[in-house]
Coordinates of C-alpha atoms and ligand atoms in Angstrom, one line a residue:
Chain E
M1 CA 0.4 -0.2 0.2
A2 CA 1.3 3.5 -0.6
V3 CA -0.3 6.5 0.6
L4 CA 0.8 10.3 -1.5
V5 CA 0.4 12.9 0.9
I6 CA -0.6 16.1 -0.7
A7 CA 1.6 18.9 0.8
D8 CA 0.5 22.2 1.8
H9 CA 2.6 25.3 1.2
D10 CA 2.7 29.4 -0.2
N11 CA 5.0 28.1 -2.9
A12 CA 7.7 30.3 -1.0
S13 CA 8.4 27.3 2.1
L14 CA 6.0 24.7 3.1
K15 CA 3.9 25.2 5.9
E16 CA 4.1 22.4 9.6
D17 CA 0.6 20.8 7.8
T18 CA 2.7 18.5 5.8
A19 CA 4.7 17.1 8.3
K20 CA 1.8 16.3 10.5
T21 CA -0.2 14.8 7.9
V22 CA 3.1 12.6 7.1
T23 CA 2.6 11.3 10.2
A24 CA -1.0 10.2 9.4
A25 CA -0.1 8.8 6.2
L26 CA 2.9 6.7 7.9
K27 CA 0.0 5.1 10.2
L28 CA -1.0 3.6 6.8
S29 CA 2.2 2.7 4.7
S30 CA 5.9 2.7 5.2
D31 CA 5.5 3.8 1.7
V32 CA 5.0 7.7 1.9
D33 CA 5.6 10.1 -1.3
V34 CA 4.7 13.8 -0.7
L35 CA 3.1 16.2 -3.7
V36 CA 4.2 19.2 -4.0
A37 CA 2.3 21.5 -6.6
G38 CA 2.8 24.8 -7.2
Q39 CA 4.9 27.2 -9.2
G40 CA 8.4 28.3 -8.0
A41 CA 8.1 25.6 -4.8
K42 CA 11.5 24.0 -5.6
A43 CA 12.3 24.9 -2.5
A44 CA 9.3 23.6 -0.5
A45 CA 9.6 20.7 -2.2
D46 CA 13.3 20.3 -0.7
A47 CA 11.4 21.2 2.7
A48 CA 9.1 18.1 1.7
A49 CA 12.2 15.2 1.2
K50 CA 13.9 16.1 4.7
I51 CA 10.6 14.7 6.2
T52 CA 11.6 11.6 7.9
G53 CA 9.9 8.8 6.4
V54 CA 9.0 10.4 3.2
R55 CA 10.1 8.2 0.4
K56 CA 10.2 10.3 -2.6
V57 CA 8.6 13.7 -3.2
L58 CA 6.9 14.7 -6.5
L59 CA 6.9 18.3 -7.9
A60 CA 4.7 19.4 -10.1
E61 CA 4.8 23.4 -11.2
S62 CA 2.6 25.6 -13.4
A63 CA 0.9 28.5 -12.8
E64 CA -2.6 27.6 -12.2
L65 CA -1.3 24.8 -9.5
G66 CA 0.4 27.8 -7.6
Q67 CA -2.8 29.8 -7.8
G68 CA -4.4 26.6 -5.6
L69 CA -6.9 26.1 -8.4
A70 CA -9.3 23.1 -7.8
E71 CA -9.5 22.0 -11.2
A72 CA -5.7 22.0 -11.6
F73 CA -5.5 19.9 -9.3
E74 CA -7.6 17.3 -10.4
A75 CA -6.2 17.8 -13.7
L76 CA -3.0 17.0 -12.0
V77 CA -3.5 14.1 -9.0
V78 CA -6.6 12.4 -10.8
P79 CA -3.7 9.8 -12.9
L80 CA -1.4 9.5 -10.6
A81 CA -3.9 8.3 -8.2
A82 CA -3.8 4.2 -9.8
N83 CA -0.1 4.4 -8.2
Y84 CA -1.6 5.0 -4.6
D85 CA -4.4 3.3 -2.3
A86 CA -5.0 6.4 -0.1
I87 CA -4.7 10.6 -1.2
L88 CA -4.4 12.5 2.4
T89 CA -4.3 16.3 2.5
P90 CA -4.4 18.7 5.8
S91 CA -7.5 20.3 5.8
T92 CA -6.6 23.6 5.5
S93 CA -9.1 26.0 3.2
Q94 CA -6.3 25.0 -0.4
G95 CA -7.1 21.1 1.5
R96 CA -11.1 21.3 1.6
N97 CA -10.8 23.0 -1.8
V98 CA -9.3 20.3 -3.8
S99 CA -9.2 17.0 -2.2
P100 CA -13.3 16.5 -2.8
R101 CA -13.0 17.4 -6.2
I102 CA -10.5 14.6 -6.7
A103 CA -13.0 12.2 -4.1
A104 CA -15.5 12.4 -6.4
K105 CA -13.5 12.1 -9.6
L106 CA -12.3 8.9 -8.1
D107 CA -15.8 8.1 -7.3
V108 CA -14.7 7.4 -3.8
A109 CA -16.1 8.8 -0.4
Q110 CA -13.7 11.5 0.9
I111 CA -13.4 11.4 4.7
S112 CA -13.0 14.5 5.8
D113 CA -10.8 15.8 9.1
V114 CA -9.7 12.5 10.7
I115 CA -8.0 12.7 13.8
E116 CA -7.2 8.9 14.6
V117 CA -5.9 6.5 12.0
V118 CA -7.3 3.4 13.4
D119 CA -6.5 0.8 10.7
A120 CA -6.1 0.8 6.9
N121 CA -9.9 1.4 6.4
T122 CA -11.1 2.6 9.7
F123 CA -10.7 6.5 10.5
V124 CA -11.9 8.6 13.6
R125 CA -13.5 12.5 12.8
P126 CA -15.3 15.2 14.8
I127 CA -19.2 15.6 13.7
Y128 CA -21.5 18.6 14.8
A129 CA -18.8 20.7 16.2
G130 CA -16.8 18.7 17.7
N131 CA -19.6 17.4 20.3
A132 CA -19.1 13.9 19.1
L133 CA -17.0 12.0 17.2
E134 CA -16.8 8.9 14.6
T135 CA -15.7 6.0 14.0
V136 CA -16.0 5.2 9.7
Q137 CA -14.9 2.2 8.1
S138 CA -14.3 2.6 4.6
S139 CA -15.2 0.0 1.5
D140 CA -14.1 2.4 -1.1
A141 CA -11.1 0.6 -2.5
K142 CA -8.8 4.1 -2.3
K143 CA -9.5 6.6 0.4
V144 CA -9.0 9.9 -0.1
I145 CA -8.9 12.1 3.4
T146 CA -8.4 15.1 4.8
V147 CA -6.5 15.2 8.4
R148 CA -6.8 18.1 10.9
P149 CA -3.0 18.7 11.7
T150 CA -3.2 19.6 15.3
A151 CA -4.4 15.8 15.7
F152 CA -1.5 14.7 14.9
K153 CA 2.4 15.5 16.1
P154 CA 4.8 16.7 13.0
A155 CA 7.1 13.8 11.3
G156 CA 11.0 14.8 12.0
D157 CA 13.4 16.7 9.6
G158 CA 15.5 13.3 9.0
G159 CA 14.8 12.2 5.9
S160 CA 16.7 12.8 2.2
A161 CA 14.3 11.3 -0.4
K162 CA 14.6 12.6 -3.9
V163 CA 12.8 15.3 -5.4
E164 CA 11.2 14.2 -9.2
T165 CA 9.9 16.8 -11.4
I166 CA 6.8 15.4 -13.3
A167 CA 4.9 17.5 -15.8
A168 CA 1.9 19.4 -14.9
P169 CA -1.1 18.8 -17.0
A170 CA -3.2 21.4 -18.4
A171 CA -6.4 22.2 -16.6
P172 CA -9.7 23.6 -18.2
A173 CA -9.4 26.4 -18.9
K174 CA -12.6 27.6 -17.5
T175 CA -11.5 29.2 -13.9
H176 CA -9.4 32.2 -13.9
F177 CA -7.2 34.0 -11.2
V178 CA -8.3 36.8 -10.7
G179 CA -5.8 38.0 -7.7
Q180 CA -5.7 37.9 -4.0
Q181 CA -5.4 40.1 -0.9
L182 CA -3.2 38.3 1.7
V183 CA -2.7 39.2 4.9
K184 CA 0.8 39.8 5.8
S185 CA 2.1 39.4 9.7
E186 CA 5.6 38.8 11.3
R187 CA 3.6 36.9 13.9
P188 CA 3.8 32.9 13.7
E189 CA 1.0 31.3 12.1
L190 CA -2.2 30.7 13.5
T191 CA -2.4 27.2 12.9
A192 CA 1.1 26.2 14.6
A193 CA 1.6 28.8 17.0
K194 CA 2.2 27.0 21.1
I195 CA 0.1 30.5 22.3
V196 CA -2.6 31.8 20.5
V197 CA -4.4 35.0 22.1
S198 CA -7.8 35.4 20.7
G199 CA -9.9 38.9 20.8
G200 CA -14.4 38.1 20.4
R201 CA -17.1 41.0 20.3
A202 CA -16.2 42.6 23.1
M203 CA -13.6 44.5 21.6
G204 CA -16.1 46.6 19.8
S205 CA -13.6 48.0 17.2
A206 CA -11.0 47.4 14.7
E207 CA -9.1 49.6 16.2
E208 CA -9.8 48.3 19.8
F209 CA -8.7 45.3 18.7
Q210 CA -5.2 46.2 17.8
K211 CA -4.7 47.6 21.0
V212 CA -5.7 45.3 23.1
I213 CA -5.4 41.6 21.6
E214 CA -1.8 42.5 19.4
P215 CA 0.2 43.7 22.0
L216 CA -0.5 41.1 24.5
A217 CA 0.4 38.9 21.1
D218 CA 3.2 39.7 20.9
K219 CA 4.6 40.3 24.4
L220 CA 3.6 36.3 24.3
G221 CA 5.2 35.7 20.2
A222 CA 1.5 34.3 20.0
A223 CA -0.3 34.2 17.2
V224 CA -3.4 36.1 16.6
G225 CA -7.5 34.7 16.6
A226 CA -11.1 35.8 16.4
S227 CA -14.2 34.8 17.3
R228 CA -16.3 34.6 14.4
A229 CA -18.2 37.8 15.6
A230 CA -15.4 39.8 15.8
V231 CA -14.7 39.0 12.3
D232 CA -18.0 39.8 11.2
A233 CA -18.2 42.8 12.2
G234 CA -14.8 44.2 10.9
Y235 CA -12.7 44.1 13.9
A236 CA -10.2 41.3 12.7
P237 CA -9.0 39.7 9.2
N238 CA -11.7 36.5 7.9
D239 CA -8.0 34.1 8.1
Y240 CA -8.4 34.9 12.0
Q241 CA -11.4 33.2 12.6
V242 CA -10.9 30.1 15.1
G243 CA -13.5 27.6 15.3
Q244 CA -16.2 25.0 13.6
T245 CA -16.0 27.0 10.3
G246 CA -12.8 28.4 11.0
K247 CA -9.4 27.5 11.7
V248 CA -9.0 24.5 14.6
V249 CA -5.8 25.6 16.7
A250 CA -4.4 23.3 19.5
P251 CA -1.9 25.6 20.9
E252 CA 0.0 25.4 24.7
L253 CA -1.9 28.1 25.7
Y254 CA -5.1 29.6 23.9
I255 CA -6.5 33.2 25.7
A256 CA -10.0 34.3 24.8
I257 CA -10.7 37.7 26.1
G258 CA -14.4 38.9 25.7
I259 CA -15.1 35.5 23.6
S260 CA -18.4 34.0 25.0
G261 CA -17.6 30.3 23.6
A262 CA -20.1 29.5 21.7
I263 CA -20.4 25.7 20.5
Q264 CA -18.8 26.7 16.8
H265 CA -16.2 28.3 18.9
L266 CA -15.1 26.2 21.2
A267 CA -15.0 23.5 18.2
G268 CA -11.6 25.3 17.0
M269 CA -10.2 25.7 20.3
K270 CA -11.4 23.1 22.7
D271 CA -8.0 20.6 22.3
S272 CA -5.7 23.4 23.8
K273 CA -3.5 22.1 26.3
V274 CA -4.0 24.9 28.2
I275 CA -6.8 27.8 27.9
V276 CA -7.8 31.1 30.0
A277 CA -10.5 33.1 29.6
I278 CA -11.0 36.8 30.6
N279 CA -14.7 37.8 30.2
K280 CA -16.8 39.9 32.7
D281 CA -20.1 37.5 32.5
A282 CA -18.5 34.5 35.5
D283 CA -21.4 32.4 33.4
A284 CA -20.1 33.2 30.3
P285 CA -20.1 29.2 28.6
I286 CA -16.3 29.9 28.0
F287 CA -15.7 29.4 31.7
Q288 CA -16.9 25.7 30.8
V289 CA -14.1 24.5 29.0
A290 CA -11.1 27.1 30.9
D291 CA -8.6 26.2 32.8
Y292 CA -7.8 29.4 34.1
G293 CA -10.8 32.0 34.5
L294 CA -10.7 35.7 35.0
V295 CA -13.8 37.2 35.7
A296 CA -12.9 40.9 35.1
D297 CA -13.9 43.7 32.5
Y298 CA -11.2 43.1 29.7
K299 CA -10.4 47.2 29.9
T300 CA -8.3 46.4 33.2
A301 CA -7.7 43.1 33.0
V302 CA -5.7 43.3 29.8
P303 CA -3.6 46.0 31.0
E304 CA -2.6 43.8 34.3
L305 CA -1.7 40.8 32.6
M306 CA 0.6 43.2 30.6
D307 CA 2.0 44.7 33.7
A308 CA 2.3 41.4 35.3
L309 CA 3.5 39.9 32.5
S310 CA 6.7 42.0 32.1
K311 CA 7.7 41.6 36.2
A312 CA 7.5 38.1 35.1
G313 CA 10.1 38.4 32.8
K314 CA 7.8 38.2 29.6
Chain J
M1 CA -30.7 33.3 -15.4
K2 CA -31.7 29.9 -13.4
V3 CA -29.7 29.7 -9.5
L4 CA -30.4 25.7 -7.9
V5 CA -30.1 26.0 -4.3
P6 CA -29.5 23.2 -2.1
V7 CA -30.7 23.4 1.6
K8 CA -30.2 20.9 4.6
R9 CA -32.4 20.0 6.9
V10 CA -30.1 20.2 9.7
I11 CA -30.0 20.1 14.3
D12 CA -30.3 23.9 14.9
Y13 CA -26.4 25.9 15.3
N14 CA -28.2 27.0 19.2
V15 CA -28.4 22.7 19.7
K16 CA -25.5 21.2 21.6
A17 CA -25.5 17.2 19.7
R18 CA -25.9 14.2 22.4
V19 CA -24.3 11.0 21.6
K20 CA -27.3 8.4 22.0
P21 CA -26.0 6.1 25.3
D22 CA -25.9 3.3 22.6
Q23 CA -22.8 4.9 20.5
T24 CA -25.2 4.4 17.1
G25 CA -25.6 7.9 16.9
V26 CA -26.6 11.7 17.9
D27 CA -29.8 11.6 19.3
L28 CA -32.2 14.1 17.0
A29 CA -35.5 13.2 18.5
N30 CA -37.4 16.2 20.0
V31 CA -34.1 18.3 18.9
K32 CA -34.7 21.3 17.2
M33 CA -34.0 21.7 13.3
S34 CA -33.8 24.1 10.9
M35 CA -32.1 24.4 7.4
N36 CA -28.2 24.9 7.8
P37 CA -27.2 28.1 8.4
F38 CA -24.4 28.4 5.1
D39 CA -27.9 27.2 3.5
E40 CA -29.8 30.3 4.5
I41 CA -26.7 32.4 3.0
A42 CA -27.1 30.5 0.2
V43 CA -31.0 30.6 0.0
E44 CA -30.3 35.0 0.3
E45 CA -27.6 35.6 -2.3
A46 CA -30.0 33.6 -4.8
V47 CA -33.1 35.8 -4.1
R48 CA -30.6 38.8 -4.1
L49 CA -29.2 38.1 -7.5
K50 CA -33.1 37.7 -8.5
E51 CA -34.1 40.8 -6.9
K52 CA -31.1 43.1 -8.7
G53 CA -32.0 41.0 -12.0
A54 CA -29.0 39.2 -12.3
A55 CA -31.5 35.8 -11.7
T56 CA -35.2 35.6 -12.8
E57 CA -35.5 32.1 -11.5
V58 CA -34.5 30.2 -7.9
V59 CA -35.3 26.9 -6.7
A60 CA -34.3 25.6 -3.1
V61 CA -33.7 21.2 -3.4
S62 CA -33.5 19.3 -0.6
I63 CA -32.7 15.1 -0.5
G64 CA -33.9 14.4 2.9
P65 CA -37.0 13.2 4.7
V66 CA -40.7 14.5 4.9
Q67 CA -39.7 17.0 7.4
A68 CA -37.3 18.2 5.1
Q69 CA -40.3 20.3 3.6
E70 CA -40.3 22.6 6.0
T71 CA -37.2 23.7 5.4
L72 CA -38.1 23.9 1.5
R73 CA -40.9 26.2 3.2
T74 CA -38.2 28.4 4.7
A75 CA -36.3 28.6 0.9
L76 CA -39.7 29.8 -0.3
A77 CA -40.8 32.0 2.6
M78 CA -37.2 33.8 2.0
G79 CA -37.7 34.4 -1.7
A80 CA -36.9 31.4 -3.6
D81 CA -39.7 30.6 -7.0
R82 CA -40.0 27.1 -6.1
A83 CA -39.3 24.0 -4.5
I84 CA -37.9 20.1 -5.0
L85 CA -37.8 17.4 -2.3
I86 CA -36.0 14.4 -2.8
Q87 CA -37.8 12.3 -0.1
T88 CA -35.6 9.4 1.8
T89 CA -35.0 8.7 4.8
D90 CA -31.8 7.2 4.6
D91 CA -28.8 10.0 5.7
L92 CA -26.9 10.6 2.2
E93 CA -23.0 10.8 2.5
P94 CA -21.7 13.8 0.0
L95 CA -20.9 11.6 -3.0
A96 CA -24.6 10.6 -3.0
V97 CA -25.6 13.9 -2.6
A98 CA -23.7 15.5 -5.1
K99 CA -24.7 12.2 -8.0
V100 CA -28.4 13.4 -6.8
L101 CA -27.9 16.4 -7.5
Q102 CA -26.6 16.0 -10.6
K103 CA -29.2 14.1 -11.9
I104 CA -32.0 17.1 -10.7
I105 CA -29.7 19.5 -12.6
G106 CA -29.7 17.6 -15.7
E107 CA -33.5 18.0 -15.9
E108 CA -33.4 21.7 -14.3
S109 CA -29.9 22.9 -16.2
P110 CA -29.6 26.0 -13.6
D111 CA -26.3 28.7 -14.5
V112 CA -25.6 28.2 -11.3
V113 CA -26.3 26.6 -8.2
I114 CA -25.9 28.2 -5.0
M115 CA -25.0 26.2 -1.5
G116 CA -23.4 25.8 1.6
K117 CA -19.4 25.4 2.0
Q118 CA -20.3 23.2 4.7
A119 CA -23.5 21.3 6.5
I120 CA -23.1 22.0 10.2
D121 CA -24.2 18.1 11.2
G122 CA -21.9 16.3 9.5
D123 CA -19.2 18.6 9.2
N124 CA -18.1 17.6 6.1
A125 CA -17.8 20.4 3.9
A126 CA -17.1 18.3 0.7
T127 CA -20.7 18.2 -1.8
G128 CA -19.9 21.4 -3.7
Q129 CA -16.3 20.5 -4.9
M130 CA -17.8 16.5 -5.3
L131 CA -20.9 18.0 -7.8
A132 CA -18.5 20.5 -9.4
A133 CA -16.0 17.2 -10.3
I134 CA -18.7 14.6 -11.5
L135 CA -20.5 17.8 -13.2
G136 CA -16.9 18.5 -14.7
W137 CA -17.8 22.1 -14.1
P138 CA -15.5 25.0 -12.4
Q139 CA -16.3 25.8 -8.3
A140 CA -16.1 28.7 -6.6
T141 CA -16.0 28.0 -2.8
F142 CA -16.1 29.5 0.9
A143 CA -17.7 32.4 -0.8
S144 CA -17.6 35.9 0.7
A145 CA -19.1 37.8 -2.3
V146 CA -20.1 37.0 -5.4
E147 CA -21.0 38.8 -9.0
L148 CA -22.5 37.7 -11.9
S149 CA -21.8 38.8 -15.3
A150 CA -22.6 37.7 -18.7
G151 CA -21.9 34.0 -18.5
K152 CA -19.2 34.4 -16.1
A153 CA -19.3 35.0 -12.2
K154 CA -16.9 37.1 -9.9
V155 CA -16.4 35.4 -6.7
T156 CA -14.3 36.4 -3.8
R157 CA -13.2 33.8 -1.7
E158 CA -11.8 33.3 1.6
V159 CA -8.8 31.4 2.1
D160 CA -5.9 30.6 4.2
G161 CA -4.3 34.0 4.2
G162 CA -6.7 36.1 3.3
L163 CA -9.2 35.9 0.2
Q164 CA -8.6 35.1 -3.1
T165 CA -10.4 36.3 -6.3
L166 CA -11.4 33.9 -9.1
E167 CA -14.0 34.3 -12.1
V168 CA -15.6 31.5 -13.3
D169 CA -17.6 30.2 -16.3
L170 CA -21.1 29.3 -16.2
P171 CA -22.3 27.1 -15.7
A172 CA -20.4 26.7 -11.8
I173 CA -20.8 25.8 -8.4
V174 CA -20.0 28.7 -5.5
T175 CA -20.0 27.6 -2.0
A176 CA -21.5 30.0 0.6
D177 CA -18.7 31.1 3.8
L178 CA -20.2 33.1 6.4
R179 CA -19.4 36.9 4.7
L180 CA -21.1 36.7 1.8
N181 CA -24.3 38.2 3.8
E182 CA -26.8 37.9 6.6
P183 CA -29.7 35.9 5.8
R184 CA -33.4 37.9 6.2
Y185 CA -36.2 36.9 8.2
A186 CA -39.3 35.7 6.9
S187 CA -41.8 38.1 7.1
L188 CA -45.3 36.4 7.8
P189 CA -46.9 37.8 4.5
N190 CA -44.3 35.8 2.8
I191 CA -43.8 32.8 4.8
M192 CA -48.0 32.4 4.0
K193 CA -47.5 33.1 -0.1
A194 CA -44.6 30.6 0.8
K195 CA -47.4 27.7 1.0
K196 CA -48.8 28.1 -2.0
K197 CA -45.2 27.9 -4.3
P198 CA -45.3 25.0 -6.5
L199 CA -43.2 21.9 -3.6
D200 CA -42.7 18.8 -6.2
I201 CA -41.6 15.7 -4.4
K202 CA -40.1 13.2 -5.5
E203 CA -38.5 9.7 -4.6
L204 CA -35.1 9.0 -4.0
A205 CA -35.4 5.6 -5.3
S206 CA -37.4 6.9 -8.8
L207 CA -34.0 8.7 -9.8
G208 CA -32.2 5.8 -10.5
V209 CA -29.4 6.9 -8.3
D210 CA -26.3 5.1 -6.8
T211 CA -26.1 6.0 -3.3
A212 CA -25.4 3.1 -1.0
P213 CA -23.0 4.2 1.2
R214 CA -19.6 4.5 1.2
L215 CA -18.4 4.4 5.0
K216 CA -20.0 2.2 8.0
V217 CA -20.6 4.5 10.9
V218 CA -18.8 1.9 13.0
K219 CA -19.7 3.7 16.9
V220 CA -20.0 7.6 17.1
T221 CA -18.9 8.7 20.7
E222 CA -18.2 11.4 23.0
P223 CA -15.3 13.7 23.5
P224 CA -13.0 13.4 25.6
K225 CA -14.2 15.8 28.3
R226 CA -11.9 19.0 29.9
A227 CA -10.9 18.6 33.5
G228 CA -12.8 21.4 35.4
G229 CA -10.6 24.7 36.0
V230 CA -10.6 27.2 38.1
K231 CA -10.8 30.4 38.7
V232 CA -8.1 33.5 39.3
E233 CA -8.4 36.7 41.4
T234 CA -5.7 38.6 39.6
A235 CA -3.9 39.3 36.6
A236 CA -0.8 38.4 38.2
D237 CA -2.1 35.2 39.9
L238 CA -2.9 33.9 36.5
V239 CA 0.7 34.7 35.7
M240 CA 1.7 33.1 38.1
K241 CA -0.1 29.9 37.9
L242 CA 0.7 29.7 34.1
K243 CA 4.6 29.9 35.2
T244 CA 4.2 27.7 38.1
E245 CA 1.4 25.3 38.1
A246 CA 0.7 24.7 33.6
G247 CA 4.6 25.8 32.6
V248 CA 3.4 27.3 30.1
L249 CA 5.2 30.1 30.2
Ligands
FAD401 C1 -22.8 28.2 10.4 C2 -22.4 29.1 11.7 C3 -20.7 28.8 12.1 C4 -20.1 29.5 13.2 N1 -18.9 29.4 12.9 C5 -18.3 30.1 14.0 C6 -16.5 30.0 14.1 O1 -16.1 28.9 13.4 N2 -16.2 30.5 15.1 C7 -16.8 31.3 15.7 O2 -16.2 31.9 16.6 N3 -18.0 31.4 16.0 C8 -18.4 31.2 14.7 N4 -19.8 31.2 14.9 C9 -20.7 32.2 16.0 C10 -21.3 31.4 17.1 O3 -22.1 30.9 16.8 C11 -21.4 33.1 17.9 O4 -22.2 34.1 17.2 C12 -19.6 33.5 17.9 O5 -19.1 32.5 18.2 C13 -19.7 34.8 19.2 O6 -18.6 35.6 19.1 P1 -18.1 36.7 20.5 O7 -17.9 35.2 21.7 O8 -17.0 37.5 20.4 O9 -19.6 37.5 20.4 P2 -20.4 37.1 22.1 O10 -21.2 36.0 22.4 O11 -20.9 38.7 22.1 O12 -19.8 37.4 23.1 C14 -19.4 38.3 23.9 C15 -18.3 38.3 24.7 O13 -17.5 39.3 25.7 C16 -18.0 39.6 26.9 N5 -18.1 40.5 27.6 C17 -18.2 41.8 26.9 N6 -17.5 43.1 27.6 C18 -16.6 42.6 28.4 C19 -15.4 43.1 28.9 N7 -15.3 44.6 28.6 N8 -14.9 42.5 29.4 C20 -14.8 41.7 29.1 N9 -15.3 40.4 28.8 C21 -16.5 41.5 28.2 C22 -19.3 38.9 26.7 O14 -19.7 39.0 28.2 C23 -19.8 37.9 25.6 O15 -19.2 36.9 26.7 C24 -20.5 30.6 13.4 C25 -22.0 30.5 13.7 C26 -22.6 29.6 12.8 C27 -24.8 29.7 13.1
AMP402 N1 -29.7 16.2 1.9 C1 -29.6 17.6 1.3 N2 -29.5 18.0 0.6 C2 -29.5 19.2 -0.3 N3 -28.3 19.4 0.2 C3 -27.6 19.3 0.6 C4 -28.0 18.2 0.8 N4 -26.6 17.3 2.2 C5 -26.0 18.6 1.5 N5 -26.2 19.9 1.1 C6 -25.9 20.9 0.3 O1 -24.7 20.7 0.9 C7 -23.2 21.8 0.9 C8 -22.4 20.7 1.7 O2 -22.7 19.6 3.0 P1 -21.1 18.6 3.5 O3 -20.5 19.1 2.1 O4 -22.3 18.4 3.8 O5 -21.1 20.0 4.5 C9 -25.2 21.8 2.1 O6 -24.2 23.4 2.7 C10 -26.1 21.8 1.0 O7 -26.3 23.3 0.5

C-alpha cells in the first residue's frame, strides 16, 4: 500500500501541516510520497524531502497550480492516483477545496478531518462541531482523506528523499485567477503557534482589537485569533477566525478575551493544552472549558496582565 | 439566469448535539431542526441576485425526510420561486448527495448552483466540490462575494491567509461562506405566500441514482471531556499559575 500526501505550502515555503499529515500517512503505510504542486515551489519540495519517512517527493509546477485552482489539482492528481491506495491532504482551506474534487472524480468518499487512524480502513473524525466523534470504516478501494493537522505531531526532519519533477497537465480553462489579498504578518501562524491570543465581539472596534489583542500577542510571541463575531464586525481579518467553520487550533496556551464560548468557537480551540478566559460575565460558557478563568473587564484585566507579564520577565 | 440552491435540514446551530448512549449516533429526537445556516446564506444570495435582476428564477432542492418540506418552505418564504424535495429517510453521504443533485441539474439546467460550504451536522464540507467534479464544472468555494455577469461569475473566496478572487465560466458551483451576506428573516406575509408556491416531491428511489454508502459508521462517541478549571482573582495570579502550575510561559 502506498500513500500520497498533498503538501501544504505557499509556493515559497512548506507548512508544518505537511509533516503532520505525513505522520497520519505513516500510520497507513511506510511508502509515503509527498506531492508539492505549485509554482516556484522547489524550496518547498526540498523541505518536504527532509521529512522523516518520506519515500519520494513529486514536484509539479504551473501557474494554475501556483494559484491553487482545484481544477488544476484534479487534472494532476487523478491520473497519479493509479499509483496510490490513499491520498491525504491537510484540511486547510486549500485542502478542503481540492480534496473532495479528487475524491468525486475517483468515485470514492472523502473522509473529512480525520483525527485518528485506527487501521487501514477505519478512521475517527469529529462531527457536530466536535460534540461527537464518529468512527467510520471505508469500503472504497482508494481512500481520500483530509487530515486535521492539530491531531498529529509533525514527522521529524531527518529524511533525504529524492525530488522528482513531473509534468503538470493542462487544466480546463474555465476558472481564471483574478487576484488575491493576503494578510501579511510577522507573527507565528495561527495553526502552528504555541500560544494564541483571541479577541471577540467585546472589542467593539478594529482599533480596540489592535490596541488590546495585538500587543498582548506580541509580548507572548503569540498568533492572533478571533471569534466569528469579531471577524463579521470587521475587527479582524477572516483568516483569524477560530472555530467549527474557521481554523482549528490546539496550542499550548489559548487566551480568549471577550469571547462567550459558543459551540462553534469551542469546536476550534477546545483541544488546546491550557485555556485561559477573560470575560466579565461569570456565567459565560467559555469558563466551562477554561483551565484558568478571570472574571473581569478586559479593559482593566489586559493592562494588568501586560504588567504582570513584564514583571515575570516577558 | 436560473439559480439552484440545495438546502439541508440539520440540527439547529444553537443546540448542542448529544451522543446516544448506545453509540449509534447523535440523538435527534425532539431536537430543534433548521435549515443549515450556510444554506440560508446561499438562499439569501440567490434571492438577492433575483432582486437585482441578475437571476430570473430560484429553485431550492432538498434531499431528506418528509420534514425537509419545512426547510424548503423556509427557502420559499425567503424568496425562492419553487422547491423540490427528494424524499428519503436515508442520511446520504456527500458523494451520493452530489450524484442526486447531478440528476436534478440534468433536468433543471441551472446556470449557477449556490450551496452551503458545509453542513453543520456531518461537517464534511465536500458536497459542492464533488458536484463540480462530476459535472465537470468550475468551482468557487467559500465565497464572501459573488458578482454575476454574462456567462461568468466573479467570486471572492475566504482562504487561509486572506482572500482570493476567481472568475469562473458559467455554469458553475459556488459555495457560501459566513461573510457572503446576512440572511433575512421571512416576513409573515411571505411565509403565507410560500405555502402556495410549488413544491414537488419525488421519491429518491425513483431517480435511479446509486446512493449506497461507502462508509460504515462503527460507533459515535463523546469527545474526551476537559477537566474543570479554576477561577483566578487577578492577572498577577494568572501569570503565576501559568508559569509555575501549567508551565506554559
Ligand atoms: C454556521 C455558523 C458557523 C459559525 N462558526 C463560527 C466559528 O467558526 N467561530 C466562531 O467563533 N463562531 C462561529 N459562529 C458564531 C457563534 O455562534 C457565536 O455567535 C460567536 O462565536 C460569538 O462571538 P463572541 O464570543 O465574540 O461574541 P458574543 O457571544 O457576543 O460574546 C462576547 C463576550 O464578551 C464578553 N464581554 C463583553 N464586554 C466585555 C468586557 N468589557 N470585558 C470582558 N468581557 C466582555 C461578554 O460577556 C460575552 O461573553 C458560527 C455560527 C454559525 C451559525
Ligand atoms: N441532503 C442534502 N440536501 C440538499 N443539500 C445538501 C444535502 N446535503 C448537503 N447539501 C448541500 O451541500 C452543502 C455542503 O454539505 P457537506 O458537504 O455535507 O458539508 C450543504 O451546505 C448543502 O448546500
